[in-house]
Amino acid sequence: MPKAKKAVEVMQEDEVKTDLEKRRLFHEFNEEDLNALNEKIAELTEKKEKFADESKTMASIAKGAENEIKKALKDKAEGGEEREMMCPVIINYTKGTRTVKHPETGIVIEERPLNTEERQQDLFAGEQTENENPADLEEGADALLDEAHEEELGDPDQFNPDEE
């Protein structure tokens, strides 16, 4: 008889493969995580405050620019603006009048009788000679007016359209 074979038990191992997959799970912060978050919060808060301040500054600048635009549009629509100007004053002692003219246009902007104080001629300013004509004085004032007008506009012979 043949010999019987002895049964040998062979352990068969399971075939196993390992891998990783992503999942969203709750992580409890440790001390290191908390310190990192505190630094991040402080840094972001500082940036936010800086940007808020800059935003206020920019808003203020924008508002100022808007007001300037409105004024420029108003001035453009009106065709000009009020300015302080040195106006020629013509005092005619013969006629007893005081005349103020616009320095750019020569238009009379005020004409009135001389008051008591103005009627008293300045003795130190020089006396009017018999040869001086009040009309000549007015012409002299007109010449000053023309001179002031040319200074304001510049020399017409040297006109430069780029300067406008």
mmCIF file with all atom_site columns, C-alpha atoms in Angstrom, residues 26 36 61 88 92-93 96 128-129 135 141 147 160:
data_model
loop_
_atom_site.group_PDB
_atom_site.id
_atom_site.type_symbol
_atom_site.label_atom_id
_atom_site.label_alt_id
_atom_site.label_comp_id
_atom_site.label_asym_id
_atom_site.label_entity_id
_atom_site.label_seq_id
_atom_site.pdbx_PDB_ins_code
_atom_site.Cartn_x
_atom_site.Cartn_y
_atom_site.Cartn_z
_atom_site.occupancy
_atom_site.B_iso_or_equiv
_atom_site.pdbx_formal_charge
_atom_site.auth_seq_id
_atom_site.auth_comp_id
_atom_site.auth_asym_id
_atom_site.auth_atom_id
_atom_site.pdbx_PDB_model_num
ATOM 1  C CA . PHE A 1 26  ? -12.662 67.209  11.787  1.00 0.00 ? 26  PHE A CA 1
ATOM 2  C CA . ALA A 1 36  ? -0.059  79.821  13.484  1.00 0.00 ? 36  ALA A CA 1
ATOM 3  C CA . ILE A 1 61  ? -9.176  112.480 -2.642  1.00 0.00 ? 61  ILE A CA 1
ATOM 4  C CA . PRO A 1 88  ? -7.699  151.316 -12.918 1.00 0.00 ? 88  PRO A CA 1
ATOM 5  C CA . ASN A 1 92  ? -11.546 163.511 -12.507 1.00 0.00 ? 92  ASN A CA 1
ATOM 6  C CA . TYR A 1 93  ? -11.357 166.502 -10.193 1.00 0.00 ? 93  TYR A CA 1
ATOM 7  C CA . GLY A 1 96  ? -15.907 165.577 -9.688  1.00 0.00 ? 96  GLY A CA 1
ATOM 8  C CA . GLN A 1 128 ? -2.446  169.865 -12.189 1.00 0.00 ? 128 GLN A CA 1
ATOM 9  C CA . THR A 1 129 ? -0.913  172.400 -14.517 1.00 0.00 ? 129 THR A CA 1
ATOM 10 C CA . ALA A 1 135 ? -9.158  163.952 -21.180 1.00 0.00 ? 135 ALA A CA 1
ATOM 11 C CA . ALA A 1 141 ? -5.400  155.638 -17.603 1.00 0.00 ? 141 ALA A CA 1
ATOM 12 C CA . GLU A 1 147 ? -0.671  147.725 -20.660 1.00 0.00 ? 147 GLU A CA 1
ATOM 13 C CA . ASN A 1 160 ? 2.014   130.066 -28.581 1.00 0.00 ? 160 ASN A CA 1
#
